[in-house]
mmCIF file of C-alpha atoms in Angstrom:
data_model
loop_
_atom_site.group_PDB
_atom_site.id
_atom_site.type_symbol
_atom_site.label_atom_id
_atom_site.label_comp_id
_atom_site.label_asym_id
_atom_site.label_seq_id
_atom_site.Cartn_x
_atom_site.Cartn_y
_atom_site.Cartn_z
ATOM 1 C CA UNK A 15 0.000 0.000 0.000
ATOM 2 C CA UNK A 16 1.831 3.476 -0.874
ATOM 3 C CA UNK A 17 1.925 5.940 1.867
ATOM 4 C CA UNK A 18 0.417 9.167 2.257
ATOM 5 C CA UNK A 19 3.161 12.182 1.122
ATOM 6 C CA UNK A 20 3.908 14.417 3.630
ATOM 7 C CA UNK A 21 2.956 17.504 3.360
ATOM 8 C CA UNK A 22 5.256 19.861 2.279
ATOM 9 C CA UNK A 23 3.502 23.030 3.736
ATOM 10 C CA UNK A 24 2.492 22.707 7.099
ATOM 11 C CA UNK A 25 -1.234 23.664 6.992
ATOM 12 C CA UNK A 26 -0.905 26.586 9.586
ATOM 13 C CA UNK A 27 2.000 27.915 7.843
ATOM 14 C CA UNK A 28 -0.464 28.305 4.584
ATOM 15 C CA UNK A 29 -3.314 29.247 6.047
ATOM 16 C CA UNK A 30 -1.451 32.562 7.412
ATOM 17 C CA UNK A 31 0.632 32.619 4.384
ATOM 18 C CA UNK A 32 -2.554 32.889 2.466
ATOM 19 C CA UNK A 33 -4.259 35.366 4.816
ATOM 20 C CA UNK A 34 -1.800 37.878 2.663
ATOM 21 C CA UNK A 35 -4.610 37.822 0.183
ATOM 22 C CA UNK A 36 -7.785 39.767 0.944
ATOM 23 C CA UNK A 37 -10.991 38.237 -0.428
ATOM 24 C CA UNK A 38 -14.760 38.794 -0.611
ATOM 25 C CA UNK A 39 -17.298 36.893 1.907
ATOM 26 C CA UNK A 40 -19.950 35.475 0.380
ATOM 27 C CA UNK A 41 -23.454 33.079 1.390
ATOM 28 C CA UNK A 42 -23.793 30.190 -0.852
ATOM 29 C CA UNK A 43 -27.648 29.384 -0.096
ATOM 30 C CA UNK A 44 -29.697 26.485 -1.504
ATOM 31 C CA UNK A 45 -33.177 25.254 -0.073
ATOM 32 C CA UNK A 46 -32.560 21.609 1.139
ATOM 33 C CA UNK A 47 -34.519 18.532 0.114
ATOM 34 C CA UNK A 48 -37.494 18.883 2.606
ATOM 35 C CA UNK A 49 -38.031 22.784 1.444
ATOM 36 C CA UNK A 50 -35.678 24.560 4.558
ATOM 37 C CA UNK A 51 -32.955 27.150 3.705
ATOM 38 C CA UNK A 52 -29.409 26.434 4.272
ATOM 39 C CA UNK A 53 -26.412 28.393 3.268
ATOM 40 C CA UNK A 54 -22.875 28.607 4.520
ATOM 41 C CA UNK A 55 -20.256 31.235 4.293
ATOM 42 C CA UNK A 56 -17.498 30.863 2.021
ATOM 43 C CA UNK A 57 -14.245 33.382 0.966
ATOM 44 C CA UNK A 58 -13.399 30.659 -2.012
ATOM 45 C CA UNK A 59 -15.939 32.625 -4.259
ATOM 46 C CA UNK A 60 -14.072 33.985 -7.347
ATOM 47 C CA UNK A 61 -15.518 34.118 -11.517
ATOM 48 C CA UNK A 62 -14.345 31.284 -13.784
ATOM 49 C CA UNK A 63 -15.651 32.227 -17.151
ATOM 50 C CA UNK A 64 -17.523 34.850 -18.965
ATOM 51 C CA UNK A 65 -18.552 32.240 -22.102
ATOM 52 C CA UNK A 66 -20.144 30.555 -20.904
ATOM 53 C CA UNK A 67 -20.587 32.231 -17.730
ATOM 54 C CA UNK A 68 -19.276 29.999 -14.542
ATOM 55 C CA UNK A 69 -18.417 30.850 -11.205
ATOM 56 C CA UNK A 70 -16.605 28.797 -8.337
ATOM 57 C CA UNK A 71 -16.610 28.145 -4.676
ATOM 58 C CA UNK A 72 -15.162 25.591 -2.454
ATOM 59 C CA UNK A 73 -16.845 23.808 0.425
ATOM 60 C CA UNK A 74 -14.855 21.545 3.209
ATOM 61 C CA UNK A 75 -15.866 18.308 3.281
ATOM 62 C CA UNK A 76 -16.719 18.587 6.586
ATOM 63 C CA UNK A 77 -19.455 20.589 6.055
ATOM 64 C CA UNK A 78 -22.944 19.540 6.992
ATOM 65 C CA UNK A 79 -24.713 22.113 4.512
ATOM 66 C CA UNK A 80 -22.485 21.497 1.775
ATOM 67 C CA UNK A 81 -24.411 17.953 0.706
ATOM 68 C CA UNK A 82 -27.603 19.592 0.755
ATOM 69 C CA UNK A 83 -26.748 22.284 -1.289
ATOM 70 C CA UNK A 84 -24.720 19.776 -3.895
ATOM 71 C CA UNK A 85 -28.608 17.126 -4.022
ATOM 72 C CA UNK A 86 -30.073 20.559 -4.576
ATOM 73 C CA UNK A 87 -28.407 21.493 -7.741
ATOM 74 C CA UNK A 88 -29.069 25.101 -7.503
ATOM 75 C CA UNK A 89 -27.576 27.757 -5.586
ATOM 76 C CA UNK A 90 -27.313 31.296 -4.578
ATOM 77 C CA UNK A 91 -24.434 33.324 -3.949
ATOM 78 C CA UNK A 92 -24.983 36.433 -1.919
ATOM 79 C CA UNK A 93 -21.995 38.614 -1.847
ATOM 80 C CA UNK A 94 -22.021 40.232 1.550
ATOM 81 C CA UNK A 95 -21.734 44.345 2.097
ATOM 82 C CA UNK A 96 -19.924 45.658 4.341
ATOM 83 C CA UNK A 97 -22.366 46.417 6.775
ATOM 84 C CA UNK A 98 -23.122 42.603 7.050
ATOM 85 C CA UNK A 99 -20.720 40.880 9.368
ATOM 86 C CA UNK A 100 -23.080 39.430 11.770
ATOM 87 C CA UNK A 101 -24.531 37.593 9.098
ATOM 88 C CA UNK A 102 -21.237 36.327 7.996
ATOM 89 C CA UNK A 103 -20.953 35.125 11.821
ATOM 90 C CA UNK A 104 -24.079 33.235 11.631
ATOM 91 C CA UNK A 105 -23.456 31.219 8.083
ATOM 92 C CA UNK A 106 -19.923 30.473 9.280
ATOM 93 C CA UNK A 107 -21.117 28.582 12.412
ATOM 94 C CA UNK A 108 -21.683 24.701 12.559
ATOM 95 C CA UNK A 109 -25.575 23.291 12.789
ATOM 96 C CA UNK A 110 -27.960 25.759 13.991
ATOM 97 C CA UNK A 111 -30.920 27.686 12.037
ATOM 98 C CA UNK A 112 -28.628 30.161 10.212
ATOM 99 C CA UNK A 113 -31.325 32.268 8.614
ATOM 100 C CA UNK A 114 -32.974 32.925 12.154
ATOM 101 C CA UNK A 115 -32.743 36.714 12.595
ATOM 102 C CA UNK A 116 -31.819 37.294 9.360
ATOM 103 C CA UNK A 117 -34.147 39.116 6.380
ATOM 104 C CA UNK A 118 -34.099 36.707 3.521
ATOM 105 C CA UNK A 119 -36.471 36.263 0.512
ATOM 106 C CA UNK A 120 -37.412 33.604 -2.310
ATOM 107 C CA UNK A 121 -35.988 34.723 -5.392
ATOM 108 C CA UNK A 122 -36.361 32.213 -8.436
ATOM 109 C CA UNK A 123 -36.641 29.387 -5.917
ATOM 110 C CA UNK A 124 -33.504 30.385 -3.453
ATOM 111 C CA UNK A 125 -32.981 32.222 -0.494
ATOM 112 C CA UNK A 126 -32.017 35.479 -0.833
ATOM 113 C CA UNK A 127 -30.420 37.709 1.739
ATOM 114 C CA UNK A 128 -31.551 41.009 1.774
ATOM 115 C CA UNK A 129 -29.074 43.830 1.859
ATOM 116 C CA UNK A 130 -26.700 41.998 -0.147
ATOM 117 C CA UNK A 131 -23.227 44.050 -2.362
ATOM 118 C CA UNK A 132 -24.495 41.257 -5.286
ATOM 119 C CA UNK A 133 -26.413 38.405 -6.437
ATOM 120 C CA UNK A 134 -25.936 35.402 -8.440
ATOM 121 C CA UNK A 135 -28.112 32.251 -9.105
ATOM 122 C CA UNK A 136 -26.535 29.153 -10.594
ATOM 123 C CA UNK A 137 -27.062 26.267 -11.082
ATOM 124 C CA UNK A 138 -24.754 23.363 -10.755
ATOM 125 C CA UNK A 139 -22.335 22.422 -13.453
ATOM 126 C CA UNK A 140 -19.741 20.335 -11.986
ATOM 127 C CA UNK A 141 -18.186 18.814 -9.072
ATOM 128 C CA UNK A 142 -14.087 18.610 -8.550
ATOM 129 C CA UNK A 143 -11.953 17.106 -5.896
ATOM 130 C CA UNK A 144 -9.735 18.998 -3.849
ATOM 131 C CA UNK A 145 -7.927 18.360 -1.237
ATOM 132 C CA UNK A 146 -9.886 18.485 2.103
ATOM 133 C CA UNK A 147 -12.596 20.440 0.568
ATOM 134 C CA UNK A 148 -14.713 19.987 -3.114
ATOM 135 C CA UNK A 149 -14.898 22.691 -6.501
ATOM 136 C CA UNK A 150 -18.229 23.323 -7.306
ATOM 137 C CA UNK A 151 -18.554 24.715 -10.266
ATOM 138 C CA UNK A 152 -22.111 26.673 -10.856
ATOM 139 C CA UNK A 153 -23.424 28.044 -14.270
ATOM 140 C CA UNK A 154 -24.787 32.067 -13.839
ATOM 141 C CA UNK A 155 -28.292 31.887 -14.443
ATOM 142 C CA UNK A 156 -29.385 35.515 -12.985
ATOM 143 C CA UNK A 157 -27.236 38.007 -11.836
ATOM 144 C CA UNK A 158 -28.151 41.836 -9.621
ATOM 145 C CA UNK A 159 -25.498 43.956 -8.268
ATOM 146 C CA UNK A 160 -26.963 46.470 -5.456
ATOM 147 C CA UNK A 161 -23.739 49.224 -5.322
ATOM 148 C CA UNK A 162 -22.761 48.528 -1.970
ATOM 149 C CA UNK A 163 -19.449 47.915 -0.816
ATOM 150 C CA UNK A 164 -18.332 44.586 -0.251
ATOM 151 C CA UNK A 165 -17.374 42.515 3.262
ATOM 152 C CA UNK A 166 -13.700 41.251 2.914
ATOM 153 C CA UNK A 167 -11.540 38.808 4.793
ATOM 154 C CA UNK A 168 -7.305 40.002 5.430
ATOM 155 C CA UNK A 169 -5.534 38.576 7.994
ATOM 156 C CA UNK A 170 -7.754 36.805 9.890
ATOM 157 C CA UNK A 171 -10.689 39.835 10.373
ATOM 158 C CA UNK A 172 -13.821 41.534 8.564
ATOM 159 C CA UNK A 173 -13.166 44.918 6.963
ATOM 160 C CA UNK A 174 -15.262 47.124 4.518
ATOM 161 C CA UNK A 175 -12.665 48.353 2.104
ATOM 162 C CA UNK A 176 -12.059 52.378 2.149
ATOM 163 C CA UNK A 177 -13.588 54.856 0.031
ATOM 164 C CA UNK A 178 -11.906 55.055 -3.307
ATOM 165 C CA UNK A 179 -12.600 58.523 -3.471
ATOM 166 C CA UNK A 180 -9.716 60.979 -5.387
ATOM 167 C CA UNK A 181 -8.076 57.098 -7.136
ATOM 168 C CA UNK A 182 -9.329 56.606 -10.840
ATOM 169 C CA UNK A 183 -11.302 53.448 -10.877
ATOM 170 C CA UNK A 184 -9.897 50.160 -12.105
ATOM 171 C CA UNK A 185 -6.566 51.790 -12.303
ATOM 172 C CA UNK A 186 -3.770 49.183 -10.873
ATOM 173 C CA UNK A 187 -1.187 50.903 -8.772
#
């Protein structure tokens, strides 16, 4: 039987390594087999291809909401504004009724949160391994951006980004 390689990265050495890079919090929502919302917070969200038009998250295998959402075969994402930390507290928990407290709405047959920077609806395209955690790849169905500035993750904390005002937009530094 061949052994397992050793890891050539110790995963805590990574994980701050890659807290370098800021990224966006999102709410990958679904409704679950027997009709009840579930959702869980993710920061693997990122655009995979305009034609056709594909987006990609990645979900721990550990997750309990992560099947549900996979059976479904149709998905939200609900890119978080900065104003929304508490609800990226409550989808990044374990168990519980995440969308208690929360405003939320049926939109084409997914939960919705309200007060959302954007929102996408996909539907499932493909499944890839990865490690400790599985690629879902989702097809754009419906798309709504609401102008509000996003929620990202650097270095271990939530931060809205600062105003851009006096930079020229889209100009790299």
């Amino acid at each position: 039987m061949p052994s397992r390689p050793r890891a050539l990265v110790p995963p805590e050495d990574l994980r701050r390594t890659c807290a370098a890079w800021p990224t966006g919090i999102a709410v990958v929502t679904s409704t679950s087999s027997g009709g009840e919302p579930v959702g869980l917070a993710v920061n693997s969200f990122t655009s995979l291809s305009l034609d056709p038009p594909l987006v990609l998250f990645c979900a721990a295998l550990t997750s309990t909401t992560w099947p549900h959402i996979r059976d479904a075969g149709r998905f939200a994402v609900n890119v978080l504004a900065a104003d929304q930390h508490q609800v990226a507290q409550a989808f990044a928990r374990s168990g519980g009724d995440k969308f208690a407290d929360l405003d939320w709405a049926d939109r084409d047959g997914l939960p919705e949160l309200t007060g959302i920077a954007a929102g996408l609806r996909c539907s499932l395209a493909t499944v890839h391994p990865g490690g400790d955690h599985e690629i879902a790849v989702g097809r754009v169905e419906a798309v709504d951006s609401r102008g509000h500035k996003p929620l990202v993750f650097h270095e271990g904390a939530m931060l809205a980004l600062p105003s851009a005002a006096g930079s020229a937009r889209g100009e790299a530094a």
